Coordinates of C-alpha atoms and ligand atoms in Angstrom, one line a residue:
M1 CA 127.3 103.5 75.7
T2 CA 125.6 105.1 78.6
T3 CA 122.4 103.2 78.5
S4 CA 119.3 104.9 79.7
T5 CA 117.3 101.9 78.7
Q6 CA 118.7 98.5 78.5
S7 CA 117.0 97.6 75.2
V8 CA 119.7 99.8 73.8
L9 CA 122.1 97.2 75.0
T10 CA 120.2 94.2 73.5
R11 CA 120.0 96.1 70.2
S12 CA 123.6 97.0 70.2
P13 CA 126.1 95.5 67.7
E14 CA 128.0 94.0 70.5
W15 CA 124.9 92.1 71.8
Q16 CA 123.9 91.1 68.3
K17 CA 127.3 89.7 67.5
L18 CA 127.3 87.7 70.8
Q19 CA 123.9 86.4 70.0
A20 CA 124.9 85.2 66.5
H21 CA 128.1 83.7 68.0
H22 CA 126.1 81.9 70.6
T23 CA 124.3 79.9 67.9
D24 CA 127.7 78.8 66.6
V25 CA 129.1 77.7 69.9
A26 CA 126.0 76.6 71.8
E27 CA 126.0 73.1 70.3
L28 CA 129.8 72.6 70.6
H29 CA 130.9 70.1 73.2
L30 CA 133.8 70.8 75.5
R31 CA 135.3 67.7 74.0
E32 CA 135.4 69.4 70.6
L33 CA 136.5 72.7 72.0
F34 CA 139.5 71.0 73.6
A35 CA 140.2 68.9 70.5
T36 CA 140.4 71.9 68.3
D37 CA 142.2 74.1 70.8
P38 CA 144.2 71.8 73.2
E39 CA 146.1 74.8 74.6
R40 CA 143.0 76.3 76.1
G41 CA 143.5 74.3 79.3
R42 CA 146.8 76.3 79.8
D43 CA 145.7 79.6 78.3
L44 CA 142.2 80.1 79.6
T45 CA 143.5 80.8 83.1
V46 CA 144.1 83.9 85.0
T47 CA 145.7 84.8 88.3
A48 CA 144.6 87.4 90.8
G49 CA 146.8 87.8 93.8
D50 CA 147.1 84.2 95.1
L51 CA 144.1 82.9 93.2
Y52 CA 144.6 80.7 90.2
I53 CA 141.5 80.6 88.1
D54 CA 140.8 78.1 85.4
Y55 CA 138.0 79.0 83.1
S56 CA 138.9 76.7 80.3
L57 CA 136.0 74.3 81.1
H58 CA 133.4 76.9 79.8
R59 CA 131.3 76.7 76.7
I60 CA 133.3 79.5 75.0
D61 CA 136.0 79.8 72.5
R62 CA 138.5 82.5 72.2
T63 CA 136.2 84.5 70.0
T64 CA 133.5 84.4 72.7
L65 CA 135.9 86.1 75.2
G66 CA 136.5 88.9 72.8
L67 CA 132.8 89.4 72.2
L68 CA 132.1 89.3 76.0
T69 CA 134.7 91.9 76.7
D70 CA 133.4 94.1 73.9
L71 CA 130.0 93.9 75.6
A72 CA 131.6 95.0 78.9
R73 CA 133.1 98.0 77.1
A74 CA 129.8 98.7 75.5
V75 CA 128.2 99.1 78.9
D76 CA 131.1 101.3 80.0
L77 CA 132.2 98.8 82.7
E78 CA 135.5 100.4 83.4
H79 CA 134.0 103.9 83.8
R80 CA 131.2 102.5 86.0
R81 CA 133.8 100.7 88.2
D82 CA 135.9 103.8 88.5
R83 CA 132.9 105.9 89.5
M84 CA 132.1 103.4 92.3
L85 CA 135.7 103.3 93.5
R86 CA 136.1 107.1 93.7
G87 CA 133.0 107.5 95.8
D88 CA 130.3 108.7 93.3
R89 CA 126.8 108.1 94.6
V90 CA 126.3 105.0 92.5
N91 CA 123.6 103.7 94.8
T92 CA 121.1 106.1 93.3
T93 CA 117.9 105.0 95.0
E94 CA 119.5 105.6 98.4
N95 CA 121.7 108.5 97.2
R96 CA 124.8 106.8 98.7
A97 CA 128.4 106.1 97.7
V98 CA 129.4 102.5 97.6
L99 CA 132.9 102.3 99.1
H100 CA 133.4 98.9 100.7
T101 CA 136.7 99.0 98.9
A102 CA 137.8 101.9 101.1
L103 CA 137.6 99.6 104.1
R104 CA 140.7 97.9 102.9
L105 CA 142.8 100.8 101.7
P106 CA 146.1 101.1 103.5
A107 CA 146.4 103.7 106.2
D108 CA 148.6 106.0 104.0
A109 CA 146.1 106.1 101.2
T110 CA 143.7 109.0 100.7
L111 CA 140.2 108.8 99.3
T112 CA 138.4 112.1 99.5
V113 CA 134.6 112.0 99.4
D114 CA 132.7 115.2 100.0
A115 CA 136.0 117.0 100.9
H116 CA 136.6 114.3 103.6
N117 CA 139.3 111.6 103.7
V118 CA 137.4 108.5 104.5
V119 CA 140.5 106.4 104.8
A120 CA 141.4 108.3 108.0
D121 CA 137.9 107.3 109.4
V122 CA 138.4 103.7 108.5
H123 CA 141.8 103.5 110.2
R124 CA 140.6 105.4 113.3
V125 CA 137.9 102.7 113.8
L126 CA 140.3 99.8 112.9
D127 CA 142.7 101.2 115.6
R128 CA 139.9 101.3 118.1
M129 CA 138.8 97.8 117.2
G130 CA 142.4 96.6 117.6
D131 CA 142.8 98.2 120.9
F132 CA 139.5 96.8 122.2
T133 CA 140.1 93.3 120.9
D134 CA 143.7 93.4 122.3
R135 CA 142.2 94.1 125.7
I136 CA 139.6 91.2 125.4
R137 CA 142.3 88.8 124.2
S138 CA 144.8 89.7 126.9
G139 CA 142.3 89.7 129.6
H140 CA 142.5 93.4 130.4
W141 CA 138.9 93.8 129.5
R142 CA 137.0 91.7 132.1
G143 CA 133.4 91.0 132.8
A144 CA 131.4 92.6 135.7
T145 CA 132.6 89.9 138.1
G146 CA 136.2 90.4 137.1
E147 CA 136.4 87.2 135.1
R148 CA 138.1 87.0 131.6
I149 CA 135.9 87.1 128.6
T150 CA 136.1 83.7 126.8
T151 CA 133.1 83.8 124.5
V152 CA 132.0 86.6 122.2
V153 CA 128.4 86.3 120.9
N154 CA 127.7 88.3 117.7
I155 CA 124.0 89.2 117.5
G156 CA 123.1 90.3 114.0
I157 CA 121.4 89.1 110.8
G158 CA 122.0 89.2 107.1
G159 CA 125.1 91.2 106.3
S160 CA 125.7 91.7 110.1
D161 CA 125.9 87.9 110.6
L162 CA 126.7 86.0 107.4
G163 CA 130.1 87.6 106.8
P164 CA 131.6 87.2 110.3
R165 CA 130.0 83.8 110.8
M166 CA 131.5 82.5 107.5
V167 CA 134.9 84.1 108.2
Y168 CA 135.2 82.9 111.8
R169 CA 134.4 79.4 110.7
A170 CA 136.8 79.5 107.7
L171 CA 139.6 80.9 109.8
R172 CA 139.2 78.7 112.9
H173 CA 142.9 77.8 112.7
Y174 CA 143.8 81.4 113.2
T175 CA 142.0 81.8 116.6
D176 CA 144.9 82.1 119.0
A177 CA 143.7 83.7 122.2
G178 CA 141.2 81.3 123.6
I179 CA 138.2 83.4 122.4
T180 CA 135.3 81.4 121.0
V181 CA 132.7 83.2 118.9
R182 CA 129.1 82.2 118.6
F183 CA 126.4 83.8 116.5
I184 CA 122.7 84.5 117.1
S185 CA 120.7 85.7 114.1
N186 CA 117.2 84.1 113.9
V187 CA 114.3 85.6 115.7
D188 CA 113.3 82.0 116.3
P189 CA 114.0 82.0 120.1
T190 CA 115.6 78.5 119.8
D191 CA 118.6 80.2 118.2
L192 CA 119.3 82.3 121.3
V193 CA 118.3 79.6 123.8
A194 CA 120.5 76.9 122.1
T195 CA 123.4 79.3 121.7
L196 CA 123.4 80.5 125.3
T197 CA 122.5 77.3 127.0
D198 CA 126.0 76.3 128.1
L199 CA 127.5 79.7 128.4
D200 CA 128.4 81.6 131.6
P201 CA 127.2 85.2 131.6
A202 CA 130.3 86.2 133.6
T203 CA 132.6 85.3 130.7
T204 CA 130.3 86.3 127.8
L205 CA 130.5 89.5 125.8
F206 CA 127.8 90.4 123.3
V207 CA 128.5 92.3 120.1
V208 CA 125.2 93.7 118.8
S209 CA 125.8 94.2 115.1
S210 CA 123.4 96.2 113.0
K211 CA 124.0 98.8 110.4
T212 CA 120.7 100.5 111.0
F213 CA 120.1 99.3 114.6
T214 CA 116.4 99.0 113.8
T215 CA 116.3 95.4 112.6
I216 CA 113.6 93.6 114.6
E217 CA 115.4 90.3 114.9
T218 CA 118.6 91.8 116.2
L219 CA 116.9 94.2 118.6
T220 CA 114.7 91.4 119.9
N221 CA 117.6 89.0 120.4
A222 CA 119.8 91.8 122.0
T223 CA 117.0 92.6 124.4
A224 CA 116.7 88.9 125.4
A225 CA 120.5 88.7 125.8
R226 CA 120.4 91.8 127.9
R227 CA 117.9 90.2 130.2
W228 CA 120.1 87.1 130.4
I229 CA 123.0 89.2 131.5
T230 CA 121.2 91.5 133.9
G231 CA 119.3 88.6 135.4
A232 CA 122.6 86.9 136.3
L233 CA 124.9 89.9 137.0
G234 CA 122.7 92.9 137.6
E235 CA 121.9 96.1 135.6
D236 CA 125.4 97.6 135.9
A237 CA 126.9 94.6 134.1
V238 CA 125.6 95.8 130.7
A239 CA 128.5 98.2 130.2
R240 CA 131.1 95.3 130.5
H241 CA 129.1 92.8 128.5
F242 CA 127.7 94.7 125.6
V243 CA 129.3 96.6 122.7
A244 CA 127.6 97.7 119.5
V245 CA 128.6 97.9 115.8
S246 CA 126.5 100.3 113.9
T247 CA 126.1 103.4 111.7
N248 CA 123.4 104.7 114.1
A249 CA 124.8 106.1 117.3
A250 CA 121.4 107.5 118.4
K251 CA 119.7 104.1 118.2
V252 CA 122.6 102.4 120.0
A253 CA 122.3 104.9 122.9
E254 CA 118.5 104.5 122.9
F255 CA 119.0 100.7 123.3
G256 CA 121.2 101.3 126.3
I257 CA 124.6 100.7 125.0
D258 CA 127.1 103.5 125.7
P259 CA 128.1 105.0 122.3
G260 CA 131.7 104.9 123.8
N261 CA 131.3 101.1 123.4
M262 CA 130.2 101.5 119.8
F263 CA 132.3 100.7 116.7
E264 CA 131.2 102.8 113.8
F265 CA 130.8 102.2 110.1
W266 CA 129.2 104.3 107.4
D267 CA 126.2 104.4 105.2
W268 CA 128.6 103.9 102.2
V269 CA 129.1 100.3 103.4
G270 CA 126.3 98.0 102.3
G271 CA 125.3 95.3 104.8
R272 CA 126.3 92.5 102.5
Y273 CA 129.6 94.2 101.8
S274 CA 130.4 95.0 105.4
V275 CA 132.5 92.1 106.7
G276 CA 135.7 94.2 106.4
S277 CA 134.2 96.9 108.5
A278 CA 133.6 97.0 112.3
I279 CA 131.1 94.2 111.5
G280 CA 134.2 92.0 111.6
L281 CA 134.8 92.9 115.3
S282 CA 133.9 89.4 116.6
V283 CA 136.3 87.8 114.1
M284 CA 139.0 90.2 115.1
A285 CA 138.5 89.2 118.7
A286 CA 139.1 85.6 117.8
I287 CA 142.0 86.0 115.3
G288 CA 143.6 89.3 116.4
K289 CA 144.2 92.5 114.6
D290 CA 147.2 91.4 112.6
A291 CA 145.4 88.5 111.0
F292 CA 142.4 90.7 110.4
A293 CA 144.8 93.2 108.7
Q294 CA 145.9 90.4 106.4
F295 CA 142.3 89.6 105.6
L296 CA 141.8 93.2 104.6
A297 CA 145.0 93.3 102.7
G298 CA 143.8 90.2 100.7
M299 CA 140.7 92.0 99.8
H300 CA 142.7 95.0 98.7
T301 CA 144.9 92.8 96.5
V302 CA 141.9 91.8 94.5
D303 CA 140.5 95.3 94.5
R304 CA 143.7 96.4 92.8
H305 CA 143.6 93.6 90.4
F306 CA 140.0 94.6 89.5
T307 CA 141.0 98.2 89.1
E308 CA 144.3 97.8 87.3
T309 CA 144.0 94.7 85.1
Q310 CA 142.7 94.9 81.5
L311 CA 139.3 93.3 81.1
E312 CA 140.6 90.3 79.2
A313 CA 142.7 89.1 82.2
N314 CA 140.5 90.6 85.0
A315 CA 139.3 87.7 87.2
P316 CA 136.1 89.3 88.6
V317 CA 135.2 90.7 85.1
L318 CA 135.6 87.3 83.5
L319 CA 133.6 85.6 86.2
G320 CA 130.9 88.2 85.8
L321 CA 130.8 88.0 82.1
L322 CA 130.6 84.2 82.2
G323 CA 127.8 84.3 84.7
F324 CA 126.0 86.7 82.4
W325 CA 126.7 84.5 79.3
Y326 CA 125.0 81.5 80.8
S327 CA 122.0 83.3 82.4
N328 CA 121.3 85.4 79.2
F329 CA 122.3 83.2 76.3
F330 CA 121.9 79.7 77.7
G331 CA 118.9 80.4 80.0
A332 CA 120.8 79.1 83.1
E333 CA 118.8 79.9 86.2
T334 CA 121.2 78.9 88.9
R335 CA 124.9 78.8 89.8
A336 CA 126.4 76.3 92.2
V337 CA 129.4 77.1 94.3
L338 CA 131.1 74.1 95.6
P339 CA 134.0 74.7 98.0
Y340 CA 136.3 71.6 98.5
S341 CA 137.0 72.9 102.0
N342 CA 134.8 72.0 104.9
D343 CA 135.9 75.2 106.6
L344 CA 134.1 77.1 103.8
D345 CA 130.8 75.5 104.5
R346 CA 129.1 78.9 105.1
F347 CA 130.6 80.4 102.0
P348 CA 127.6 79.5 99.7
A349 CA 125.2 81.1 102.2
Y350 CA 127.4 84.2 102.4
L351 CA 127.4 84.4 98.6
Q352 CA 123.7 84.0 98.5
Q353 CA 123.1 87.3 100.2
L354 CA 126.0 89.0 98.4
T355 CA 124.8 88.0 94.9
M356 CA 121.0 87.6 95.3
E357 CA 120.3 90.6 97.4
S358 CA 122.5 92.6 95.1
N359 CA 121.3 91.5 91.7
G360 CA 117.8 90.2 92.5
K361 CA 116.3 93.2 90.7
A362 CA 113.9 93.6 87.7
V363 CA 114.3 97.3 87.0
Q364 CA 117.2 99.3 85.7
L365 CA 118.7 102.3 87.3
N366 CA 116.2 104.6 85.6
G367 CA 113.2 102.4 86.8
A368 CA 112.5 100.9 83.4
P369 CA 112.2 97.1 83.2
V370 CA 115.4 95.2 82.6
A371 CA 115.9 93.6 79.2
T372 CA 118.2 90.9 80.5
A373 CA 118.1 88.1 83.0
T374 CA 119.4 89.2 86.4
G375 CA 120.4 87.6 89.7
S376 CA 121.2 84.0 89.2
I377 CA 120.1 81.7 92.1
W378 CA 123.3 80.8 94.0
W379 CA 123.5 77.7 96.1
G380 CA 126.0 75.0 97.1
E381 CA 127.5 72.8 99.8
P382 CA 131.1 71.8 100.4
G383 CA 132.5 68.9 98.5
T384 CA 132.6 66.0 98.9
N385 CA 129.3 66.1 100.9
G386 CA 127.4 67.5 97.9
Q387 CA 128.6 64.7 95.7
H388 CA 126.5 62.3 97.6
A389 CA 123.4 64.5 97.6
F390 CA 122.8 66.7 94.5
Y391 CA 125.6 66.1 92.0
Q392 CA 123.4 63.5 90.3
L393 CA 121.3 66.4 89.0
L394 CA 124.4 68.4 88.0
H395 CA 125.7 65.4 85.9
Q396 CA 122.6 63.9 84.3
G397 CA 119.7 66.3 85.0
T398 CA 118.0 68.4 82.3
R399 CA 119.2 71.8 83.6
L400 CA 122.4 73.6 82.8
I401 CA 124.0 74.6 86.1
P402 CA 127.4 76.4 85.8
V403 CA 129.6 75.5 88.8
D404 CA 132.3 77.3 90.7
F405 CA 134.7 74.9 92.3
L406 CA 137.0 76.2 95.1
G407 CA 140.0 74.3 96.3
F408 CA 143.3 74.7 98.1
A409 CA 146.7 73.1 97.6
E410 CA 147.6 73.0 101.3
P411 CA 145.2 71.5 103.8
T412 CA 144.2 73.2 107.0
D413 CA 144.1 69.8 108.6
D414 CA 145.4 66.5 107.2
L415 CA 145.5 62.9 108.0
P416 CA 146.9 59.8 106.2
A417 CA 144.7 58.1 103.7
I418 CA 143.3 54.7 104.5
D419 CA 146.2 52.8 103.0
G420 CA 148.8 55.2 104.2
R421 CA 149.5 56.3 100.6
G422 CA 148.8 60.0 100.2
S423 CA 146.6 61.9 102.5
M424 CA 142.9 62.7 103.1
H425 CA 143.4 66.1 101.6
D426 CA 144.7 64.5 98.4
I427 CA 141.5 62.5 98.3
L428 CA 139.5 65.7 98.7
V429 CA 141.3 67.4 95.9
S430 CA 141.2 64.4 93.6
N431 CA 137.4 64.5 93.9
L432 CA 137.3 68.2 92.9
L433 CA 139.4 67.3 89.8
A434 CA 137.3 64.3 89.0
Q435 CA 134.0 66.2 89.3
R436 CA 135.0 69.1 87.1
R437 CA 136.4 66.7 84.5
V438 CA 133.3 64.5 84.4
L439 CA 131.0 67.5 84.3
A440 CA 133.0 68.8 81.3
F441 CA 133.7 65.7 79.3
G442 CA 131.2 63.1 80.4
R443 CA 131.2 59.5 79.1
T444 CA 129.7 58.6 75.7
A445 CA 127.5 55.6 74.7
D446 CA 130.4 54.3 72.6
E447 CA 132.8 54.4 75.5
L448 CA 130.3 52.6 77.7
A449 CA 129.7 49.9 75.0
A450 CA 133.5 49.5 74.7
D451 CA 133.6 48.9 78.4
G452 CA 131.0 46.1 78.1
V453 CA 128.0 47.9 79.6
P454 CA 124.8 46.1 78.5
D455 CA 122.8 48.0 75.9
S456 CA 119.8 48.4 78.2
L457 CA 121.9 50.3 80.7
I458 CA 123.8 52.5 78.3
P459 CA 121.2 55.3 78.2
H460 CA 121.1 55.4 82.0
K461 CA 124.8 55.5 82.3
V462 CA 125.6 58.0 79.6
M463 CA 127.2 61.1 81.1
P464 CA 126.4 64.0 78.8
G465 CA 129.2 66.3 79.9
N466 CA 129.4 69.8 78.4
R467 CA 128.5 71.2 81.9
P468 CA 130.6 74.2 82.5
S469 CA 132.7 75.1 85.5
T470 CA 135.2 77.6 86.8
T471 CA 137.9 76.4 89.2
V472 CA 139.3 78.8 91.7
L473 CA 142.4 77.5 93.5
A474 CA 144.7 79.0 96.1
P475 CA 147.7 77.8 98.0
K476 CA 145.9 77.7 101.4
L477 CA 142.9 79.1 103.2
T478 CA 144.6 81.9 105.0
P479 CA 143.1 85.3 106.1
S480 CA 144.5 86.9 103.0
V481 CA 143.2 84.3 100.6
L482 CA 139.8 84.4 102.2
G483 CA 139.8 88.2 101.7
Q484 CA 140.8 87.7 98.1
L485 CA 137.9 85.3 97.5
I486 CA 135.4 87.6 99.0
A487 CA 136.6 90.6 96.9
L488 CA 136.6 88.4 93.8
Y489 CA 132.9 87.6 94.3
E490 CA 132.0 91.1 95.3
H491 CA 133.4 92.5 92.1
Q492 CA 131.9 89.8 89.9
T493 CA 128.5 90.6 91.4
F494 CA 129.1 94.3 90.5
V495 CA 130.1 93.3 86.9
E496 CA 126.8 91.3 86.4
G497 CA 124.9 94.3 87.9
V498 CA 126.5 96.7 85.4
L499 CA 125.7 94.4 82.5
S500 CA 122.1 94.5 83.5
N501 CA 122.2 98.2 84.3
I502 CA 120.7 97.6 87.8
N503 CA 121.4 99.1 91.2
S504 CA 123.3 96.2 92.9
F505 CA 123.4 98.2 96.2
D506 CA 119.8 98.6 97.3
Q507 CA 117.4 96.0 98.6
W508 CA 113.9 97.5 98.6
G509 CA 112.4 94.0 98.0
V510 CA 112.9 93.0 101.7
E511 CA 111.0 95.9 103.2
L512 CA 107.3 95.1 102.7
G513 CA 107.6 91.7 104.4
K514 CA 109.1 93.4 107.4
T515 CA 106.2 95.9 107.7
Q516 CA 103.6 93.3 107.3
A517 CA 105.2 91.0 109.9
V518 CA 104.9 93.8 112.4
E519 CA 101.2 94.2 111.6
L520 CA 100.6 90.4 111.7
Q521 CA 102.5 90.0 115.0
A522 CA 99.8 92.1 116.6
A523 CA 97.1 89.9 115.0
L524 CA 98.7 86.8 116.3
S525 CA 98.7 88.0 119.9
E526 CA 95.7 90.2 120.2
A527 CA 92.3 88.8 121.1
E528 CA 90.5 90.5 118.2
G529 CA 92.8 88.8 115.6
T530 CA 93.7 90.8 112.5
T531 CA 93.2 94.5 112.9
Q532 CA 94.0 95.2 109.3
P533 CA 91.8 93.9 106.5
V534 CA 93.6 90.9 105.1
D535 CA 92.9 88.1 102.5
T536 CA 90.9 85.1 103.6
S537 CA 93.9 82.8 103.5
T538 CA 95.8 85.0 106.0
E539 CA 92.7 85.4 108.2
T540 CA 92.1 81.6 108.3
V541 CA 95.8 80.8 109.1
V542 CA 95.8 83.4 111.9
G543 CA 92.6 81.8 113.2
W544 CA 94.2 78.4 113.1
Y545 CA 97.3 79.6 114.9
R546 CA 95.4 81.3 117.6
S547 CA 93.1 78.2 118.1
I548 CA 96.2 76.2 119.0
R549 CA 98.1 78.9 120.9
G550 CA 95.0 79.8 122.9
Ligands
LIG1 O1 116.7 92.8 105.4 C1 117.8 92.9 104.7 C2 118.9 93.7 105.4 O2 118.6 95.1 105.3 C3 120.2 93.4 104.8 O3 120.5 94.1 103.7 C4 121.1 93.6 106.0 O4 122.4 93.0 105.8 C5 120.3 93.0 107.1 O5 119.0 93.4 106.7 C6 120.6 93.5 108.5 O6 120.5 94.9 108.6 P1 121.1 95.6 109.8 O7 122.6 95.4 109.8 O8 120.8 97.0 109.6 O9 120.6 95.0 111.1

């Protein structure tokens, strides 16, 4: 089905069958699903590269899976995937190809787009990045005073910040050359002030990362950082202390960074899909080009899995279908991602941009309103911290919140447990296992009564269960595994976008706020107040602000 309007999808036999089936399974409890099909805990699993994914704790049976994959075929998912991967301009509102997958193709691959092999471009830039970061790491590239660079500060926001920030934190064990990376993103000046406060300009290199090189936060912070460098080291120091990552060489030059010190990427890399591009430069400076290559290879492993595996065993497809199942048939609004890894504490924030900027859309590719729910609200915190904060609502609240648990067999750090038996990492993983089990199976009134719980407390202590989760496990949080996780969620986001027939690759909804902020900035600082006609609420708040600021 090549849907021009999505109501074609919701009227399709595949949808109707799924809807009828939903009424059969919606009331089934996971206890019953396991009782009637005990093998599901072994069978409803899939591997993708090093990732082992258990999706048995979902409110589905084996029929559901067939109907969901039928739906995926009805929307032509495989063809839509292939069109993206070969470089068709699937980002139709910006008339761009979507080729973040090309960033991780091996050097001997070829991908010809508009009669041009983009893989050659990718590896040309990767080689330049490798050469540059080698020089930083070895001390051959020095600051203006001749001192070694010890801190790299990435200035960027959104996709030019969240990816490298999350990856640097997740791979802190792979930093091996004494380079520390810090990040400045917010236009709130406290971000820059707090980040630079204990740094020495002589040993600090700034990477100004911006796809467009027009983003006000980044240009404002980069200008302030430039003042910080030139104030301490003089105007000539800029060339030794600033490099840029962008698609926009003209703007980089205009800002005063030599395009020779610019690392390029291309308009076919969306900001939120760009961590494998030169946007990863600061990460490469910390972990080196070989570990960065493993990170890219990990992404490529899952790209191949996504491309080559039949839908029924295709991990991102299954995750996307399950997400769509809950948001469209159970009315689930949000999805929690709970990494049992402190080093992945920025992963939920990273996924928020990836998923919500991609699929927070209300119109289809042809501009008609969508007929399905789109864009779940993604959120989360690492376990076990979240257990002591919001899990109460996951367990006993009135909302259905599908959960993704992430965990690792091998720790990145470990210490003995309190009694010397087992380790702290075992405690961490046992909590992951306990939480998914309790969410799924709960505790009934009868079980509580059998345990001697007083009648008056039983309703308060009943754990309803039947709360679905996916568990994604990997041997260890390595560069490759992290790349695999990122690609898994990139492609699951794509799958949900295809099911809703939306453009997952534009972000028009963020533009108006940017324009109005520029207009209102003038109102805040100019004596006459607002120069544009505004509503009375805005006018009053501007007046209040100015009365305090003077
Ligand atoms: O405002 C949203 C956005 O355009 C994101 O899509 C992007 O990742 C971010 O801003 C930063 O953009 P740039 O890399 O061009 O500075």
